[in-house]
Amino acid sequence: MEVTFAIILLTLLIVQVAIGSYAFLQVGDTQDLRASVKQVVEKSFLEYNNTEAVKEEFNFLQVFVS
């Protein structure tokens, strides 16, 4: 039973490393990432007064960052 648990944990670790490596290779250029994040934030900010979920999200970020 302990061996099974260890195998499951090892498998999860390998999957996490693989996903992290894949994400790192896909991002590549940080300028692309910054532009993408900026675009999403600007689009969400335009919906600030229209959607309650977006408003809560930005309020949380403001409290968390400050």
mmCIF file as Biopython writes it, N, C-alpha, C and O atoms, coordinates in Angstrom:
data_model
#
loop_
_atom_site.group_PDB
_atom_site.id
_atom_site.type_symbol
_atom_site.label_atom_id
_atom_site.label_alt_id
_atom_site.label_comp_id
_atom_site.label_asym_id
_atom_site.label_entity_id
_atom_site.label_seq_id
_atom_site.pdbx_PDB_ins_code
_atom_site.Cartn_x
_atom_site.Cartn_y
_atom_site.Cartn_z
_atom_site.occupancy
_atom_site.B_iso_or_equiv
_atom_site.auth_seq_id
_atom_site.auth_asym_id
_atom_site.pdbx_PDB_model_num
ATOM 1   N N  . MET A ? 1  ? 0.818   -1.182 0.000   1.0 0.0 1  A 1 
ATOM 2   C CA . MET A ? 1  ? 0.000   0.000  0.000   1.0 0.0 1  A 1 
ATOM 3   C C  . MET A ? 1  ? 0.870   1.257  0.000   1.0 0.0 1  A 1 
ATOM 4   O O  . MET A ? 1  ? 0.547   2.234  -0.676  1.0 0.0 1  A 1 
ATOM 5   N N  . GLU A ? 2  ? 1.963   1.237  0.748   1.0 0.0 2  A 1 
ATOM 6   C CA . GLU A ? 2  ? 2.868   2.382  0.760   1.0 0.0 2  A 1 
ATOM 7   C C  . GLU A ? 2  ? 3.550   2.542  -0.589  1.0 0.0 2  A 1 
ATOM 8   O O  . GLU A ? 2  ? 3.799   3.660  -1.041  1.0 0.0 2  A 1 
ATOM 9   N N  . VAL A ? 3  ? 3.849   1.421  -1.224  1.0 0.0 3  A 1 
ATOM 10  C CA . VAL A ? 3  ? 4.496   1.475  -2.538  1.0 0.0 3  A 1 
ATOM 11  C C  . VAL A ? 3  ? 3.545   2.091  -3.558  1.0 0.0 3  A 1 
ATOM 12  O O  . VAL A ? 3  ? 3.968   2.885  -4.398  1.0 0.0 3  A 1 
ATOM 13  N N  . THR A ? 4  ? 2.290   1.740  -3.494  1.0 0.0 4  A 1 
ATOM 14  C CA . THR A ? 4  ? 1.294   2.308  -4.408  1.0 0.0 4  A 1 
ATOM 15  C C  . THR A ? 4  ? 1.185   3.812  -4.209  1.0 0.0 4  A 1 
ATOM 16  O O  . THR A ? 4  ? 1.131   4.569  -5.178  1.0 0.0 4  A 1 
ATOM 17  N N  . PHE A ? 5  ? 1.152   4.242  -2.961  1.0 0.0 5  A 1 
ATOM 18  C CA . PHE A ? 5  ? 1.084   5.666  -2.657  1.0 0.0 5  A 1 
ATOM 19  C C  . PHE A ? 5  ? 2.324   6.386  -3.185  1.0 0.0 5  A 1 
ATOM 20  O O  . PHE A ? 5  ? 2.217   7.474  -3.751  1.0 0.0 5  A 1 
ATOM 21  N N  . ALA A ? 6  ? 3.491   5.788  -3.003  1.0 0.0 6  A 1 
ATOM 22  C CA . ALA A ? 6  ? 4.737   6.385  -3.490  1.0 0.0 6  A 1 
ATOM 23  C C  . ALA A ? 6  ? 4.735   6.484  -5.011  1.0 0.0 6  A 1 
ATOM 24  O O  . ALA A ? 6  ? 5.202   7.477  -5.569  1.0 0.0 6  A 1 
ATOM 25  N N  . ILE A ? 7  ? 4.221   5.478  -5.674  1.0 0.0 7  A 1 
ATOM 26  C CA . ILE A ? 7  ? 4.154   5.496  -7.140  1.0 0.0 7  A 1 
ATOM 27  C C  . ILE A ? 7  ? 3.206   6.593  -7.611  1.0 0.0 7  A 1 
ATOM 28  O O  . ILE A ? 7  ? 3.500   7.294  -8.579  1.0 0.0 7  A 1 
ATOM 29  N N  . ILE A ? 8  ? 2.082   6.743  -6.938  1.0 0.0 8  A 1 
ATOM 30  C CA . ILE A ? 8  ? 1.134   7.802  -7.305  1.0 0.0 8  A 1 
ATOM 31  C C  . ILE A ? 8  ? 1.768   9.172  -7.111  1.0 0.0 8  A 1 
ATOM 32  O O  . ILE A ? 8  ? 1.639   10.036 -7.978  1.0 0.0 8  A 1 
ATOM 33  N N  . LEU A ? 9  ? 2.451   9.386  -5.989  1.0 0.0 9  A 1 
ATOM 34  C CA . LEU A ? 9  ? 3.115   10.666 -5.749  1.0 0.0 9  A 1 
ATOM 35  C C  . LEU A ? 9  ? 4.206   10.937 -6.777  1.0 0.0 9  A 1 
ATOM 36  O O  . LEU A ? 9  ? 4.340   12.062 -7.259  1.0 0.0 9  A 1 
ATOM 37  N N  . LEU A ? 10 ? 4.975   9.925  -7.111  1.0 0.0 10 A 1 
ATOM 38  C CA . LEU A ? 10 ? 6.029   10.081 -8.112  1.0 0.0 10 A 1 
ATOM 39  C C  . LEU A ? 10 ? 5.435   10.414 -9.473  1.0 0.0 10 A 1 
ATOM 40  O O  . LEU A ? 10 ? 5.971   11.249 -10.202 1.0 0.0 10 A 1 
ATOM 41  N N  . THR A ? 11 ? 4.342   9.769  -9.813  1.0 0.0 11 A 1 
ATOM 42  C CA . THR A ? 11 ? 3.672   10.058 -11.084 1.0 0.0 11 A 1 
ATOM 43  C C  . THR A ? 11 ? 3.173   11.498 -11.117 1.0 0.0 11 A 1 
ATOM 44  O O  . THR A ? 11 ? 3.330   12.184 -12.127 1.0 0.0 11 A 1 
ATOM 45  N N  . LEU A ? 12 ? 2.577   11.960 -10.027 1.0 0.0 12 A 1 
ATOM 46  C CA . LEU A ? 12 ? 2.114   13.346 -9.956  1.0 0.0 12 A 1 
ATOM 47  C C  . LEU A ? 12 ? 3.275   14.326 -10.079 1.0 0.0 12 A 1 
ATOM 48  O O  . LEU A ? 12 ? 3.150   15.356 -10.743 1.0 0.0 12 A 1 
ATOM 49  N N  . LEU A ? 13 ? 4.394   14.017 -9.451  1.0 0.0 13 A 1 
ATOM 50  C CA . LEU A ? 13 ? 5.572   14.877 -9.553  1.0 0.0 13 A 1 
ATOM 51  C C  . LEU A ? 13 ? 6.068   14.952 -10.990 1.0 0.0 13 A 1 
ATOM 52  O O  . LEU A ? 13 ? 6.393   16.035 -11.477 1.0 0.0 13 A 1 
ATOM 53  N N  . ILE A ? 14 ? 6.129   13.831 -11.660 1.0 0.0 14 A 1 
ATOM 54  C CA . ILE A ? 14 ? 6.585   13.804 -13.054 1.0 0.0 14 A 1 
ATOM 55  C C  . ILE A ? 14 ? 5.639   14.599 -13.943 1.0 0.0 14 A 1 
ATOM 56  O O  . ILE A ? 14 ? 6.086   15.333 -14.825 1.0 0.0 14 A 1 
ATOM 57  N N  . VAL A ? 15 ? 4.339   14.460 -13.719 1.0 0.0 15 A 1 
ATOM 58  C CA . VAL A ? 15 ? 3.359   15.210 -14.510 1.0 0.0 15 A 1 
ATOM 59  C C  . VAL A ? 15 ? 3.513   16.705 -14.261 1.0 0.0 15 A 1 
ATOM 60  O O  . VAL A ? 15 ? 3.447   17.491 -15.206 1.0 0.0 15 A 1 
ATOM 61  N N  . GLN A ? 16 ? 3.716   17.117 -13.010 1.0 0.0 16 A 1 
ATOM 62  C CA . GLN A ? 16 ? 3.897   18.536 -12.704 1.0 0.0 16 A 1 
ATOM 63  C C  . GLN A ? 16 ? 5.141   19.097 -13.378 1.0 0.0 16 A 1 
ATOM 64  O O  . GLN A ? 16 ? 5.103   20.199 -13.927 1.0 0.0 16 A 1 
ATOM 65  N N  . VAL A ? 17 ? 6.227   18.365 -13.345 1.0 0.0 17 A 1 
ATOM 66  C CA . VAL A ? 17 ? 7.462   18.816 -13.995 1.0 0.0 17 A 1 
ATOM 67  C C  . VAL A ? 17 ? 7.255   18.914 -15.496 1.0 0.0 17 A 1 
ATOM 68  O O  . VAL A ? 17 ? 7.724   19.863 -16.124 1.0 0.0 17 A 1 
ATOM 69  N N  . ALA A ? 18 ? 6.564   17.954 -16.075 1.0 0.0 18 A 1 
ATOM 70  C CA . ALA A ? 18 ? 6.312   17.979 -17.519 1.0 0.0 18 A 1 
ATOM 71  C C  . ALA A ? 18 ? 5.449   19.175 -17.903 1.0 0.0 18 A 1 
ATOM 72  O O  . ALA A ? 18 ? 5.732   19.844 -18.897 1.0 0.0 18 A 1 
ATOM 73  N N  . ILE A ? 19 ? 4.409   19.452 -17.136 1.0 0.0 19 A 1 
ATOM 74  C CA . ILE A ? 19 ? 3.540   20.598 -17.431 1.0 0.0 19 A 1 
ATOM 75  C C  . ILE A ? 19 ? 4.309   21.902 -17.266 1.0 0.0 19 A 1 
ATOM 76  O O  . ILE A ? 19 ? 4.167   22.807 -18.089 1.0 0.0 19 A 1 
ATOM 77  N N  . GLY A ? 20 ? 5.113   22.015 -16.228 1.0 0.0 20 A 1 
ATOM 78  C CA . GLY A ? 20 ? 5.924   23.212 -16.022 1.0 0.0 20 A 1 
ATOM 79  C C  . GLY A ? 20 ? 6.916   23.425 -17.145 1.0 0.0 20 A 1 
ATOM 80  O O  . GLY A ? 20 ? 7.096   24.551 -17.610 1.0 0.0 20 A 1 
ATOM 81  N N  . SER A ? 21 ? 7.562   22.362 -17.584 1.0 0.0 21 A 1 
ATOM 82  C CA . SER A ? 21 ? 8.511   22.463 -18.693 1.0 0.0 21 A 1 
ATOM 83  C C  . SER A ? 21 ? 7.808   22.862 -19.979 1.0 0.0 21 A 1 
ATOM 84  O O  . SER A ? 21 ? 8.304   23.703 -20.729 1.0 0.0 21 A 1 
ATOM 85  N N  . TYR A ? 22 ? 6.669   22.270 -20.230 1.0 0.0 22 A 1 
ATOM 86  C CA . TYR A ? 22 ? 5.906   22.601 -21.441 1.0 0.0 22 A 1 
ATOM 87  C C  . TYR A ? 22 ? 5.482   24.068 -21.423 1.0 0.0 22 A 1 
ATOM 88  O O  . TYR A ? 22 ? 5.600   24.766 -22.430 1.0 0.0 22 A 1 
ATOM 89  N N  . ALA A ? 23 ? 4.990   24.527 -20.279 1.0 0.0 23 A 1 
ATOM 90  C CA . ALA A ? 23 ? 4.562   25.930 -20.173 1.0 0.0 23 A 1 
ATOM 91  C C  . ALA A ? 23 ? 5.742   26.869 -20.366 1.0 0.0 23 A 1 
ATOM 92  O O  . ALA A ? 23 ? 5.614   27.897 -21.031 1.0 0.0 23 A 1 
ATOM 93  N N  . PHE A ? 24 ? 6.886   26.528 -19.792 1.0 0.0 24 A 1 
ATOM 94  C CA . PHE A ? 24 ? 8.081   27.363 -19.939 1.0 0.0 24 A 1 
ATOM 95  C C  . PHE A ? 24 ? 8.512   27.443 -21.394 1.0 0.0 24 A 1 
ATOM 96  O O  . PHE A ? 24 ? 8.888   28.515 -21.869 1.0 0.0 24 A 1 
ATOM 97  N N  . LEU A ? 25 ? 8.462   26.341 -22.095 1.0 0.0 25 A 1 
ATOM 98  C CA . LEU A ? 25 ? 8.861   26.334 -23.504 1.0 0.0 25 A 1 
ATOM 99  C C  . LEU A ? 25 ? 7.848   27.049 -24.383 1.0 0.0 25 A 1 
ATOM 100 O O  . LEU A ? 25 ? 8.225   27.663 -25.381 1.0 0.0 25 A 1 
ATOM 101 N N  . GLN A ? 26 ? 6.570   26.982 -24.032 1.0 0.0 26 A 1 
ATOM 102 C CA . GLN A ? 26 ? 5.547   27.637 -24.835 1.0 0.0 26 A 1 
ATOM 103 C C  . GLN A ? 26 ? 5.566   29.149 -24.671 1.0 0.0 26 A 1 
ATOM 104 O O  . GLN A ? 26 ? 5.301   29.879 -25.625 1.0 0.0 26 A 1 
ATOM 105 N N  . VAL A ? 27 ? 5.878   29.624 -23.472 1.0 0.0 27 A 1 
ATOM 106 C CA . VAL A ? 27 ? 5.905   31.064 -23.240 1.0 0.0 27 A 1 
ATOM 107 C C  . VAL A ? 27 ? 7.040   31.683 -24.025 1.0 0.0 27 A 1 
ATOM 108 O O  . VAL A ? 27 ? 6.840   32.681 -24.717 1.0 0.0 27 A 1 
ATOM 109 N N  . GLY A ? 28 ? 8.220   31.114 -23.933 1.0 0.0 28 A 1 
ATOM 110 C CA . GLY A ? 28 ? 9.363   31.582 -24.703 1.0 0.0 28 A 1 
ATOM 111 C C  . GLY A ? 28 ? 9.686   33.035 -24.458 1.0 0.0 28 A 1 
ATOM 112 O O  . GLY A ? 28 ? 10.511  33.344 -23.598 1.0 0.0 28 A 1 
ATOM 113 N N  . ASP A ? 29 ? 9.070   33.919 -25.176 1.0 0.0 29 A 1 
ATOM 114 C CA . ASP A ? 29 ? 9.368   35.338 -25.114 1.0 0.0 29 A 1 
ATOM 115 C C  . ASP A ? 29 ? 8.478   36.005 -24.071 1.0 0.0 29 A 1 
ATOM 116 O O  . ASP A ? 29 ? 7.255   35.883 -24.121 1.0 0.0 29 A 1 
ATOM 117 N N  . THR A ? 30 ? 9.091   36.702 -23.136 1.0 0.0 30 A 1 
ATOM 118 C CA . THR A ? 30 ? 8.311   37.348 -22.083 1.0 0.0 30 A 1 
ATOM 119 C C  . THR A ? 30 ? 7.511   38.525 -22.610 1.0 0.0 30 A 1 
ATOM 120 O O  . THR A ? 30 ? 6.498   38.891 -22.014 1.0 0.0 30 A 1 
ATOM 121 N N  . GLN A ? 31 ? 7.939   39.127 -23.708 1.0 0.0 31 A 1 
ATOM 122 C CA . GLN A ? 31 ? 7.185   40.242 -24.275 1.0 0.0 31 A 1 
ATOM 123 C C  . GLN A ? 31 ? 5.813   39.770 -24.754 1.0 0.0 31 A 1 
ATOM 124 O O  . GLN A ? 31 ? 4.816   40.472 -24.585 1.0 0.0 31 A 1 
ATOM 125 N N  . ASP A ? 32 ? 5.766   38.585 -25.351 1.0 0.0 32 A 1 
ATOM 126 C CA . ASP A ? 32 ? 4.479   38.024 -25.779 1.0 0.0 32 A 1 
ATOM 127 C C  . ASP A ? 32 ? 3.567   37.785 -24.578 1.0 0.0 32 A 1 
ATOM 128 O O  . ASP A ? 32 ? 2.368   38.059 -24.628 1.0 0.0 32 A 1 
ATOM 129 N N  . LEU A ? 33 ? 4.151   37.272 -23.507 1.0 0.0 33 A 1 
ATOM 130 C CA . LEU A ? 33 ? 3.375   37.009 -22.298 1.0 0.0 33 A 1 
ATOM 131 C C  . LEU A ? 33 ? 2.844   38.311 -21.713 1.0 0.0 33 A 1 
ATOM 132 O O  . LEU A ? 33 ? 1.672   38.390 -21.343 1.0 0.0 33 A 1 
ATOM 133 N N  . ARG A ? 34 ? 3.689   39.327 -21.625 1.0 0.0 34 A 1 
ATOM 134 C CA . ARG A ? 34 ? 3.253   40.615 -21.080 1.0 0.0 34 A 1 
ATOM 135 C C  . ARG A ? 34 ? 2.153   41.227 -21.933 1.0 0.0 34 A 1 
ATOM 136 O O  . ARG A ? 34 ? 1.175   41.756 -21.404 1.0 0.0 34 A 1 
ATOM 137 N N  . ALA A ? 35 ? 2.306   41.156 -23.239 1.0 0.0 35 A 1 
ATOM 138 C CA . ALA A ? 35 ? 1.288   41.717 -24.131 1.0 0.0 35 A 1 
ATOM 139 C C  . ALA A ? 35 ? -0.034  40.975 -23.971 1.0 0.0 35 A 1 
ATOM 140 O O  . ALA A ? 35 ? -1.102  41.587 -23.971 1.0 0.0 35 A 1 
ATOM 141 N N  . SER A ? 36 ? 0.045   39.671 -23.835 1.0 0.0 36 A 1 
ATOM 142 C CA . SER A ? 36 ? -1.163  38.863 -23.673 1.0 0.0 36 A 1 
ATOM 143 C C  . SER A ? 36 ? -1.860  39.182 -22.349 1.0 0.0 36 A 1 
ATOM 144 O O  . SER A ? 36 ? -3.078  39.356 -22.311 1.0 0.0 36 A 1 
ATOM 145 N N  . VAL A ? 37 ? -1.094  39.257 -21.277 1.0 0.0 37 A 1 
ATOM 146 C CA . VAL A ? 37 ? -1.669  39.571 -19.967 1.0 0.0 37 A 1 
ATOM 147 C C  . VAL A ? 37 ? -2.261  40.974 -19.973 1.0 0.0 37 A 1 
ATOM 148 O O  . VAL A ? 37 ? -3.351  41.195 -19.446 1.0 0.0 37 A 1 
ATOM 149 N N  . LYS A ? 38 ? -1.542  41.921 -20.572 1.0 0.0 38 A 1 
ATOM 150 C CA . LYS A ? 38 ? -2.028  43.300 -20.636 1.0 0.0 38 A 1 
ATOM 151 C C  . LYS A ? 38 ? -3.355  43.370 -21.391 1.0 0.0 38 A 1 
ATOM 152 O O  . LYS A ? 38 ? -4.272  44.082 -20.981 1.0 0.0 38 A 1 
ATOM 153 N N  . GLN A ? 39 ? -3.450  42.630 -22.490 1.0 0.0 39 A 1 
ATOM 154 C CA . GLN A ? 39 ? -4.671  42.629 -23.292 1.0 0.0 39 A 1 
ATOM 155 C C  . GLN A ? 39 ? -5.849  42.070 -22.488 1.0 0.0 39 A 1 
ATOM 156 O O  . GLN A ? 39 ? -6.947  42.626 -22.525 1.0 0.0 39 A 1 
ATOM 157 N N  . VAL A ? 40 ? -5.624  40.990 -21.773 1.0 0.0 40 A 1 
ATOM 158 C CA . VAL A ? 40 ? -6.695  40.378 -20.980 1.0 0.0 40 A 1 
ATOM 159 C C  . VAL A ? 40 ? -7.123  41.305 -19.843 1.0 0.0 40 A 1 
ATOM 160 O O  . VAL A ? 40 ? -8.315  41.442 -19.568 1.0 0.0 40 A 1 
ATOM 161 N N  . VAL A ? 41 ? -6.154  41.939 -19.182 1.0 0.0 41 A 1 
ATOM 162 C CA . VAL A ? 41 ? -6.484  42.837 -18.074 1.0 0.0 41 A 1 
ATOM 163 C C  . VAL A ? 41 ? -7.258  44.050 -18.581 1.0 0.0 41 A 1 
ATOM 164 O O  . VAL A ? 41 ? -8.236  44.465 -17.959 1.0 0.0 41 A 1 
ATOM 165 N N  . GLU A ? 42 ? -6.828  44.617 -19.702 1.0 0.0 42 A 1 
ATOM 166 C CA . GLU A ? 42 ? -7.537  45.773 -20.255 1.0 0.0 42 A 1 
ATOM 167 C C  . GLU A ? 42 ? -8.966  45.411 -20.660 1.0 0.0 42 A 1 
ATOM 168 O O  . GLU A ? 42 ? -9.897  46.183 -20.427 1.0 0.0 42 A 1 
ATOM 169 N N  . LYS A ? 43 ? -9.133  44.246 -21.261 1.0 0.0 43 A 1 
ATOM 170 C CA . LYS A ? 43 ? -10.471 43.802 -21.658 1.0 0.0 43 A 1 
ATOM 171 C C  . LYS A ? 43 ? -11.357 43.589 -20.428 1.0 0.0 43 A 1 
ATOM 172 O O  . LYS A ? 43 ? -12.531 43.962 -20.426 1.0 0.0 43 A 1 
ATOM 173 N N  . SER A ? 44 ? -10.786 42.991 -19.392 1.0 0.0 44 A 1 
ATOM 174 C CA . SER A ? 44 ? -11.551 42.763 -18.167 1.0 0.0 44 A 1 
ATOM 175 C C  . SER A ? 44 ? -11.890 44.075 -17.478 1.0 0.0 44 A 1 
ATOM 176 O O  . SER A ? 44 ? -12.979 44.232 -16.927 1.0 0.0 44 A 1 
ATOM 177 N N  . PHE A ? 45 ? -10.947 45.021 -17.510 1.0 0.0 45 A 1 
ATOM 178 C CA . PHE A ? 45 ? -11.191 46.304 -16.845 1.0 0.0 45 A 1 
ATOM 179 C C  . PHE A ? 45 ? -12.324 47.073 -17.514 1.0 0.0 45 A 1 
ATOM 180 O O  . PHE A ? 45 ? -13.057 47.805 -16.849 1.0 0.0 45 A 1 
ATOM 181 N N  . LEU A ? 46 ? -12.470 46.912 -18.825 1.0 0.0 46 A 1 
ATOM 182 C CA . LEU A ? 46 ? -13.574 47.565 -19.521 1.0 0.0 46 A 1 
ATOM 183 C C  . LEU A ? 46 ? -14.931 47.007 -19.086 1.0 0.0 46 A 1 
ATOM 184 O O  . LEU A ? 46 ? -15.951 47.686 -19.202 1.0 0.0 46 A 1 
ATOM 185 N N  . GLU A ? 47 ? -14.937 45.776 -18.589 1.0 0.0 47 A 1 
ATOM 186 C CA . GLU A ? 47 ? -16.166 45.134 -18.119 1.0 0.0 47 A 1 
ATOM 187 C C  . GLU A ? 47 ? -16.372 45.310 -16.612 1.0 0.0 47 A 1 
ATOM 188 O O  . GLU A ? 47 ? -17.251 44.674 -16.031 1.0 0.0 47 A 1 
ATOM 189 N N  . TYR A ? 48 ? -15.569 46.164 -15.978 1.0 0.0 48 A 1 
ATOM 190 C CA . TYR A ? 48 ? -15.601 46.317 -14.517 1.0 0.0 48 A 1 
ATOM 191 C C  . TYR A ? 48 ? -16.991 46.672 -14.001 1.0 0.0 48 A 1 
ATOM 192 O O  . TYR A ? 48 ? -17.464 46.073 -13.035 1.0 0.0 48 A 1 
ATOM 193 N N  . ASN A ? 49 ? -17.637 47.625 -14.626 1.0 0.0 49 A 1 
ATOM 194 C CA . ASN A ? 49 ? -18.954 48.060 -14.143 1.0 0.0 49 A 1 
ATOM 195 C C  . ASN A ? 49 ? -20.104 47.209 -14.667 1.0 0.0 49 A 1 
ATOM 196 O O  . ASN A ? 49 ? -21.236 47.353 -14.206 1.0 0.0 49 A 1 
ATOM 197 N N  . ASN A ? 50 ? -19.832 46.332 -15.616 1.0 0.0 50 A 1 
ATOM 198 C CA . ASN A ? 50 ? -20.896 45.527 -16.214 1.0 0.0 50 A 1 
ATOM 199 C C  . ASN A ? 50 ? -21.072 44.165 -15.549 1.0 0.0 50 A 1 
ATOM 200 O O  . ASN A ? 50 ? -22.181 43.632 -15.515 1.0 0.0 50 A 1 
ATOM 201 N N  . THR A ? 51 ? -20.004 43.609 -15.028 1.0 0.0 51 A 1 
ATOM 202 C CA . THR A ? 51 ? -20.044 42.247 -14.510 1.0 0.0 51 A 1 
ATOM 203 C C  . THR A ? 51 ? -19.603 42.231 -13.051 1.0 0.0 51 A 1 
ATOM 204 O O  . THR A ? 51 ? -18.542 42.756 -12.713 1.0 0.0 51 A 1 
ATOM 205 N N  . GLU A ? 52 ? -20.405 41.636 -12.201 1.0 0.0 52 A 1 
ATOM 206 C CA . GLU A ? 52 ? -20.089 41.581 -10.770 1.0 0.0 52 A 1 
ATOM 207 C C  . GLU A ? 52 ? -18.859 40.712 -10.502 1.0 0.0 52 A 1 
ATOM 208 O O  . GLU A ? 52 ? -18.066 41.029 -9.616  1.0 0.0 52 A 1 
ATOM 209 N N  . ALA A ? 53 ? -18.691 39.629 -11.250 1.0 0.0 53 A 1 
ATOM 210 C CA . ALA A ? 53 ? -17.546 38.744 -11.046 1.0 0.0 53 A 1 
ATOM 211 C C  . ALA A ? 53 ? -16.240 39.466 -11.350 1.0 0.0 53 A 1 
ATOM 212 O O  . ALA A ? 53 ? -15.254 39.301 -10.631 1.0 0.0 53 A 1 
ATOM 213 N N  . VAL A ? 54 ? -16.231 40.262 -12.406 1.0 0.0 54 A 1 
ATOM 214 C CA . VAL A ? 54 ? -15.020 41.011 -12.764 1.0 0.0 54 A 1 
ATOM 215 C C  . VAL A ? 54 ? -14.729 42.052 -11.693 1.0 0.0 54 A 1 
ATOM 216 O O  . VAL A ? 54 ? -13.572 42.274 -11.336 1.0 0.0 54 A 1 
ATOM 217 N N  . LYS A ? 55 ? -15.767 42.685 -11.186 1.0 0.0 55 A 1 
ATOM 218 C CA . LYS A ? 55 ? -15.594 43.700 -10.140 1.0 0.0 55 A 1 
ATOM 219 C C  . LYS A ? 55 ? -14.983 43.067 -8.888  1.0 0.0 55 A 1 
ATOM 220 O O  . LYS A ? 55 ? -14.058 43.624 -8.297  1.0 0.0 55 A 1 
ATOM 221 N N  . GLU A ? 56 ? -15.494 41.915 -8.490  1.0 0.0 56 A 1 
ATOM 222 C CA . GLU A ? 56 ? -14.955 41.219 -7.322  1.0 0.0 56 A 1 
ATOM 223 C C  . GLU A ? 56 ? -13.508 40.810 -7.548  1.0 0.0 56 A 1 
ATOM 224 O O  . GLU A ? 56 ? -12.685 40.894 -6.636  1.0 0.0 56 A 1 
ATOM 225 N N  . GLU A ? 57 ? -13.199 40.372 -8.749  1.0 0.0 57 A 1 
ATOM 226 C CA . GLU A ? 57 ? -11.836 39.955 -9.080  1.0 0.0 57 A 1 
ATOM 227 C C  . GLU A ? 57 ? -10.856 41.120 -8.953  1.0 0.0 57 A 1 
ATOM 228 O O  . GLU A ? 57 ? -9.796  40.978 -8.344  1.0 0.0 57 A 1 
ATOM 229 N N  . PHE A ? 58 ? -11.208 42.263 -9.524  1.0 0.0 58 A 1 
ATOM 230 C CA . PHE A ? 58 ? -10.324 43.428 -9.446  1.0 0.0 58 A 1 
ATOM 231 C C  . PHE A ? 58 ? -10.216 43.946 -8.012  1.0 0.0 58 A 1 
ATOM 232 O O  . PHE A ? 58 ? -9.137  44.362 -7.590  1.0 0.0 58 A 1 
ATOM 233 N N  . ASN A ? 59 ? -11.298 43.925 -7.273  1.0 0.0 59 A 1 
ATOM 234 C CA . ASN A ? 59 ? -11.239 44.351 -5.876  1.0 0.0 59 A 1 
ATOM 235 C C  . ASN A ? 59 ? -10.317 43.449 -5.070  1.0 0.0 59 A 1 
ATOM 236 O O  . ASN A ? 59 ? -9.551  43.930 -4.235  1.0 0.0 59 A 1 
ATOM 237 N N  . PHE A ? 60 ? -10.386 42.145 -5.313  1.0 0.0 60 A 1 
ATOM 238 C CA . PHE A ? 60 ? -9.491  41.210 -4.636  1.0 0.0 60 A 1 
ATOM 239 C C  . PHE A ? 60 ? -8.044  41.498 -4.997  1.0 0.0 60 A 1 
ATOM 240 O O  . PHE A ? 60 ? -7.180  41.527 -4.121  1.0 0.0 60 A 1 
ATOM 241 N N  . LEU A ? 61 ? -7.770  41.712 -6.280  1.0 0.0 61 A 1 
ATOM 242 C CA . LEU A ? 61 ? -6.400  41.998 -6.708  1.0 0.0 61 A 1 
ATOM 243 C C  . LEU A ? 61 ? -5.878  43.287 -6.084  1.0 0.0 61 A 1 
ATOM 244 O O  . LEU A ? 61 ? -4.712  43.357 -5.698  1.0 0.0 61 A 1 
ATOM 245 N N  . GLN A ? 62 ? -6.722  44.298 -5.983  1.0 0.0 62 A 1 
ATOM 246 C CA . GLN A ? 62 ? -6.293  45.559 -5.393  1.0 0.0 62 A 1 
ATOM 247 C C  . GLN A ? 62 ? -5.951  45.388 -3.915  1.0 0.0 62 A 1 
ATOM 248 O O  . GLN A ? 62 ? -4.975  45.965 -3.436  1.0 0.0 62 A 1 
ATOM 249 N N  . VAL A ? 63 ? -6.731  44.614 -3.201  1.0 0.0 63 A 1 
ATOM 250 C CA . VAL A ? 63 ? -6.448  44.373 -1.790  1.0 0.0 63 A 1 
ATOM 251 C C  . VAL A ? 63 ? -5.196  43.518 -1.652  1.0 0.0 63 A 1 
ATOM 252 O O  . VAL A ? 63 ? -4.362  43.765 -0.780  1.0 0.0 63 A 1 
ATOM 253 N N  . PHE A ? 64 ? -5.065  42.518 -2.506  1.0 0.0 64 A 1 
ATOM 254 C CA . PHE A ? 64 ? -3.939  41.591 -2.423  1.0 0.0 64 A 1 
ATOM 255 C C  . PHE A ? 64 ? -2.624  42.278 -2.762  1.0 0.0 64 A 1 
ATOM 256 O O  . PHE A ? 64 ? -1.610  42.010 -2.118  1.0 0.0 64 A 1 
ATOM 257 N N  . VAL A ? 65 ? -2.620  43.154 -3.755  1.0 0.0 65 A 1 
ATOM 258 C CA . VAL A ? 65 ? -1.389  43.801 -4.213  1.0 0.0 65 A 1 
ATOM 259 C C  . VAL A ? 65 ? -0.981  44.931 -3.278  1.0 0.0 65 A 1 
ATOM 260 O O  . VAL A ? 65 ? 0.211   45.143 -3.056  1.0 0.0 65 A 1 
ATOM 261 N N  . SER A ? 66 ? -1.940  45.654 -2.731  1.0 0.0 66 A 1 
ATOM 262 C CA . SER A ? 66 ? -1.589  46.815 -1.901  1.0 0.0 66 A 1 
ATOM 263 C C  . SER A ? 66 ? -1.163  46.438 -0.511  1.0 0.0 66 A 1 
ATOM 264 O O  . SER A ? 66 ? -0.840  47.311 0.294   1.0 0.0 66 A 1 
#
